[in-house]
Short mmCIF file of C-alpha atoms in Angstrom, two decimals:
data_model
loop_
_atom_site.label_atom_id
_atom_site.label_comp_id
_atom_site.label_asym_id
_atom_site.label_seq_id
_atom_site.Cartn_x
_atom_site.Cartn_y
_atom_site.Cartn_z
CA MET A 538 -9.58 25.67 23.70
CA PHE A 539 -6.92 23.24 22.46
CA THR A 540 -4.34 21.76 24.81
CA LEU A 541 -1.09 20.12 23.76
CA LEU A 542 1.55 18.44 25.89
CA ALA A 543 4.96 17.76 24.37
CA VAL A 544 7.41 15.56 26.30
CA GLY A 545 10.99 14.61 25.55
CA ARG A 546 14.59 15.01 26.61
CA GLY A 547 16.71 18.11 26.97
CA GLY A 548 19.00 18.99 24.10
CA THR A 549 16.86 17.38 21.39
CA GLY A 550 14.81 20.39 20.29
CA VAL A 551 11.59 19.99 22.28
CA VAL A 552 11.64 23.66 23.30
CA THR A 553 12.33 24.74 19.71
CA ILE A 554 9.35 22.75 18.40
CA SER A 555 7.09 24.17 21.10
CA HIS A 556 8.05 27.69 20.04
CA ILE A 557 7.42 26.85 16.37
CA ILE A 558 3.92 25.69 17.31
CA ALA A 559 3.29 28.79 19.44
CA TYR A 560 4.43 31.28 16.80
CA ALA A 561 2.51 29.46 14.05
CA ALA A 562 -0.62 29.67 16.19
CA GLU A 563 -0.15 33.43 16.52
CA LEU A 564 0.20 33.73 12.74
CA ASP A 565 -3.10 31.86 12.47
CA GLY A 566 -4.76 34.41 14.76
CA LEU A 567 -4.87 32.26 17.89
CA ARG A 568 -3.99 33.25 21.45
CA VAL A 569 -1.26 31.16 23.05
CA TYR A 570 -0.06 30.06 26.46
CA LEU A 571 3.30 28.23 26.42
CA SER A 572 5.35 26.93 29.31
CA ASN A 573 8.65 25.08 28.90
CA ASN A 574 9.23 22.97 32.00
CA THR A 575 12.93 22.20 31.77
CA GLY A 576 13.89 22.22 35.45
CA LEU A 577 17.55 21.24 35.66
CA ALA A 578 17.42 19.43 32.30
CA GLN A 579 20.16 20.12 29.80
CA LYS A 580 21.32 17.18 27.69
CA GLY A 581 19.08 14.18 28.22
CA GLY A 582 17.05 15.46 31.17
CA PRO A 583 13.23 15.54 31.28
CA VAL A 584 11.46 18.34 29.42
CA GLU A 585 7.73 19.05 29.15
CA ALA A 586 6.09 21.79 27.11
CA PRO A 587 2.37 22.35 27.82
CA ILE A 588 0.70 24.63 25.28
CA GLN A 589 -2.84 25.99 25.15
CA LEU A 590 -4.37 27.60 22.07
CA ALA A 591 -7.60 29.58 21.98
CA ARG A 592 -9.47 31.89 19.64
CA GLY A 593 -10.76 35.18 21.01
CA HIS A 594 -9.45 34.98 24.58
CA GLN A 595 -6.08 34.55 26.22
CA PRO A 596 -5.57 31.10 27.81
CA ALA A 597 -4.36 31.23 31.39
CA PHE A 598 -3.72 28.34 33.72
CA HIS A 599 -1.49 27.45 36.64
CA ARG A 600 -0.82 23.91 35.47
CA LEU A 601 -2.35 21.19 33.32
CA THR A 602 -5.12 19.14 34.85
CA PRO A 603 -5.29 15.35 34.41
CA GLY A 604 -6.82 14.36 31.08
CA ALA A 605 -6.50 17.85 29.61
CA ALA A 606 -4.27 17.12 26.60
CA ASP A 607 -5.91 17.00 23.18
CA LEU A 608 -2.56 16.22 21.55
CA TYR A 609 0.07 14.18 23.38
CA LEU A 610 3.32 14.72 21.49
CA GLY A 611 6.06 12.30 22.56
CA PHE A 612 9.50 13.05 21.17
CA ASP A 613 10.94 10.26 23.33
CA LEU A 614 9.23 6.89 23.74
CA LEU A 615 10.25 6.26 27.34
CA ARG A 616 9.20 9.73 28.46
CA ALA A 617 5.92 9.40 26.57
CA ALA A 618 5.17 6.14 28.40
CA GLU A 619 5.79 7.59 31.88
CA PRO A 620 2.62 7.45 34.02
CA ALA A 621 3.44 10.91 35.40
CA ASN A 622 3.07 12.30 31.87
CA LEU A 623 0.27 10.05 30.66
CA ARG A 624 -2.01 11.23 33.46
CA TYR A 625 -2.53 14.37 31.38
CA ALA A 626 -3.91 12.28 28.50
CA SER A 627 -7.49 11.09 28.12
CA ALA A 628 -8.81 7.90 26.57
CA GLN A 629 -11.80 9.93 25.35
CA HIS A 630 -10.17 12.74 23.39
CA SER A 631 -6.35 12.65 23.48
CA HIS A 632 -4.43 11.67 20.37
CA ALA A 633 -0.79 10.60 20.66
CA VAL A 634 1.96 11.19 18.12
CA VAL A 635 5.08 9.48 19.40
CA SER A 636 8.59 8.64 18.24
CA THR A 637 9.29 4.92 18.59
CA THR A 638 13.07 5.25 18.39
CA ARG A 639 14.80 3.32 21.18
CA VAL A 640 17.02 6.02 22.69
CA PRO A 641 19.02 4.45 25.56
CA THR A 642 19.02 6.08 28.96
CA ALA A 643 22.18 6.85 30.93
CA ASP A 644 21.48 3.74 33.01
CA ILE A 645 21.34 1.53 29.91
CA ASN A 646 24.56 3.07 28.60
CA ARG A 647 26.31 2.35 31.91
CA ASN A 648 24.87 -1.16 32.18
CA PRO A 649 24.74 -2.90 28.78
CA ASP A 650 22.83 -5.82 30.33
CA HIS A 651 19.88 -3.58 31.08
CA LYS A 652 17.37 -4.02 28.29
CA PHE A 653 15.34 -1.31 26.62
CA PRO A 654 11.65 -2.03 27.20
CA ASP A 655 9.74 -3.54 24.29
CA PRO A 656 8.53 -0.57 22.15
CA ASP A 657 5.29 -2.41 21.36
CA VAL A 658 4.55 -2.77 25.08
CA LEU A 659 5.24 0.93 25.63
CA ALA A 660 3.03 1.86 22.67
CA GLY A 661 0.28 -0.36 24.06
CA PHE A 662 0.52 1.45 27.37
CA ILE A 663 0.21 4.81 25.60
CA ASP A 664 -2.74 3.51 23.55
CA SER A 665 -4.54 2.44 26.72
CA CYS A 666 -4.39 6.02 28.03
CA THR A 667 -5.39 7.79 24.80
CA ALA A 668 -7.96 7.62 22.01
CA LYS A 669 -5.76 5.08 20.24
CA GLY A 670 -7.69 5.05 16.96
CA GLY A 671 -5.90 8.17 15.76
CA ASN A 672 -2.49 7.60 17.31
CA VAL A 673 0.66 7.84 15.18
CA TYR A 674 3.94 6.07 15.88
CA LEU A 675 7.01 6.96 13.84
CA ASP A 676 10.65 5.90 14.09
CA SER A 677 11.69 9.52 13.73
CA TYR A 678 15.42 9.08 14.43
CA TRP A 679 15.76 6.35 11.81
CA LEU A 680 13.84 8.44 9.30
CA ALA A 681 15.97 11.53 10.01
CA GLU A 682 19.18 9.52 9.61
CA ARG A 683 17.92 7.96 6.40
CA LEU A 684 16.85 11.27 4.86
CA PHE A 685 19.33 13.79 6.25
CA ALA A 686 22.11 11.73 7.88
CA ASP A 687 21.35 13.71 11.05
CA ILE A 688 18.91 12.94 13.87
CA ILE A 689 18.52 16.66 14.64
CA PHE A 690 15.58 16.72 12.20
CA ALA A 691 13.67 13.95 14.00
CA ASN A 692 11.39 16.27 15.94
CA VAL A 693 10.41 18.32 12.88
CA LEU A 694 9.51 15.05 11.15
CA LEU A 695 7.25 14.22 14.09
CA LEU A 696 5.71 17.69 13.91
CA GLY A 697 4.85 17.07 10.25
CA ALA A 698 3.29 13.73 11.17
CA ALA A 699 1.15 15.37 13.87
CA TYR A 700 -0.06 18.00 11.43
CA GLN A 701 -0.88 15.52 8.68
CA ALA A 702 -2.78 13.28 11.09
CA GLY A 703 -5.12 16.21 11.75
CA HIS A 704 -4.16 16.51 15.40
CA LEU A 705 -2.69 20.03 15.23
CA PRO A 706 -5.23 22.84 14.53
CA LEU A 707 -2.77 25.03 12.65
CA SER A 708 -2.11 25.73 8.98
CA ALA A 709 0.84 24.23 7.14
CA THR A 710 1.50 27.69 5.72
CA SER A 711 2.05 29.17 9.18
CA LEU A 712 4.15 26.27 10.41
CA GLU A 713 6.42 26.48 7.37
CA ARG A 714 6.60 30.27 7.67
CA VAL A 715 7.87 29.99 11.25
CA ILE A 716 10.45 27.41 10.17
CA GLN A 717 11.65 29.95 7.62
CA LEU A 718 11.70 32.77 10.18
CA ASN A 719 13.72 30.61 12.57
CA GLY A 720 16.51 30.74 9.99
CA LYS A 721 18.21 27.47 10.99
CA ALA A 722 18.78 24.85 8.26
CA VAL A 723 15.63 26.20 6.64
CA GLU A 724 15.46 23.98 3.57
CA ASP A 725 16.23 20.78 5.47
CA ASN A 726 13.69 21.61 8.18
CA LEU A 727 11.02 22.36 5.59
CA GLN A 728 11.75 19.05 3.90
CA ALA A 729 11.67 17.26 7.26
CA PHE A 730 8.22 18.72 7.97
CA ARG A 731 6.99 17.56 4.56
CA TRP A 732 8.52 14.10 4.88
CA GLY A 733 6.75 13.75 8.24
CA ARG A 734 3.50 14.58 6.50
CA LEU A 735 4.21 11.97 3.83
CA ALA A 736 4.86 9.35 6.51
CA VAL A 737 1.22 9.70 7.57
CA ALA A 738 -0.40 10.50 4.23
CA GLU A 739 1.32 7.79 2.18
CA PRO A 740 3.23 5.37 4.43
CA ALA A 741 3.44 2.72 1.70
CA ARG A 742 5.05 5.21 -0.65
CA LEU A 743 7.53 6.23 2.04
CA GLN A 744 8.47 2.62 2.68
CA ALA A 745 8.91 2.01 -1.05
CA LEU A 746 11.24 5.00 -1.27
CA LEU A 747 13.29 4.37 1.87
CA GLY A 748 12.80 0.76 2.89
CA SER A 749 12.11 -0.24 6.49
CA PRO A 750 14.02 0.37 9.72
CA GLU A 751 16.48 -2.30 10.83
CA PRO A 752 14.68 -5.31 12.34
CA ASP A 753 14.92 -5.73 16.09
CA ALA A 754 17.00 -8.43 17.79
CA ALA A 755 14.14 -10.94 18.09
CA ASP A 756 13.41 -10.75 14.36
CA VAL A 757 17.10 -11.11 13.47
CA LEU A 758 17.54 -14.11 15.78
CA ALA A 759 14.47 -15.80 14.30
CA ASP A 760 15.70 -15.13 10.76
CA THR A 761 19.20 -16.43 11.54
CA ARG A 762 17.84 -19.65 13.04
CA LYS A 763 15.67 -20.10 9.96
CA ARG A 764 18.65 -19.60 7.64
CA LEU A 765 20.78 -22.04 9.65
CA ALA A 766 18.02 -24.62 10.13
CA GLY A 767 19.63 -27.06 7.71
CA ASP A 768 23.02 -26.88 9.42
CA GLY A 769 22.78 -28.21 12.96
CA ALA A 770 26.44 -27.55 13.75
CA ALA A 771 26.22 -23.92 12.66
CA LEU A 772 23.00 -23.34 14.59
CA SER A 773 24.49 -24.90 17.71
CA LEU A 774 27.64 -22.78 17.46
CA HIS A 775 25.53 -19.66 16.92
CA ASP A 776 23.49 -20.27 20.09
CA GLU A 777 26.58 -21.19 22.14
CA ALA A 778 28.34 -18.01 21.01
CA LEU A 779 25.45 -15.80 22.09
CA LEU A 780 25.29 -17.49 25.50
CA GLU A 781 29.04 -17.22 26.04
CA LEU A 782 29.32 -13.59 24.93
CA ASP A 783 26.33 -12.50 27.07
CA LEU A 784 25.69 -9.42 24.95
CA SER A 785 23.19 -6.60 25.11
CA THR A 786 20.12 -6.82 22.88
CA GLU A 787 21.78 -4.68 20.21
CA GLY A 788 24.96 -6.78 20.44
CA GLU A 789 22.95 -9.97 19.93
CA ARG A 790 21.25 -8.45 16.90
CA VAL A 791 24.55 -7.51 15.23
CA VAL A 792 26.39 -10.76 16.05
CA SER A 793 23.49 -12.95 14.97
CA TYR A 794 23.13 -11.11 11.67
CA ARG A 795 26.86 -11.24 10.90
CA PHE A 796 27.14 -14.89 11.94
CA ALA A 797 24.60 -16.03 9.35
CA GLU A 798 26.13 -13.70 6.77
CA LEU A 799 29.66 -15.10 7.25
CA VAL A 800 28.49 -18.72 7.17
CA ALA A 801 26.60 -18.06 3.94
CA TRP A 802 29.56 -16.22 2.42
CA GLN A 803 32.20 -18.82 3.35
CA ASP A 804 31.58 -21.79 5.63
CA LEU A 805 31.39 -22.71 9.31
CA ALA A 806 35.09 -23.53 9.62
CA TRP A 807 36.03 -20.09 8.33
#
């Protein structure tokens, strides 16, 4: 018996991915139990998709039991770090494959001063509840934007990563066949699945081809202060501007980066 729990937000394709996994399992001769727990979720609401796969007998269960998940598939970092979801993971046998993209909640959108939790802290929390040695973290939205100019392919990228990491007991042939049968953006989805595999198989090659995601605010601030270290007036003005503007984390990142860029391009007076 193999148990998978996928968690994410409504409207991002979690249900579609769960069906791809289920149909691929059937093509591989497995028996499948799939439940999409969407509740009232539409766009942005909580979605969970527990799946059980078995060979020779039909899985049947009322609900997942704590620690049951062999694969913990997190399409959204905040949802993946929720204790209510992590209780289904086990530090002994659960492997996590999680998107690290910082997708703001409605509360963060309404209140720019509310900060998104540190992704490293969230990942550490997930690691503490799973067999962290085989966990995979991937900035799937950034990768989808970089490759396809569309975040809609982020979840298929994560599916490819889960397969390549050896955490999904299905064949690539069946997974790709179901993507073809689905008939939606077939070539792009096939490429997304393969790029997700490459992200795990050859991460250095992927980085050489695409570069790295944008640095976070803390890295940008540190770099700006380093670049302005020889100009006390510029550094002072930079810090005063950030205090006066009282920006969100993303706002600080952009302003700090552009400040150093403009000073280097022209001068402080400009």
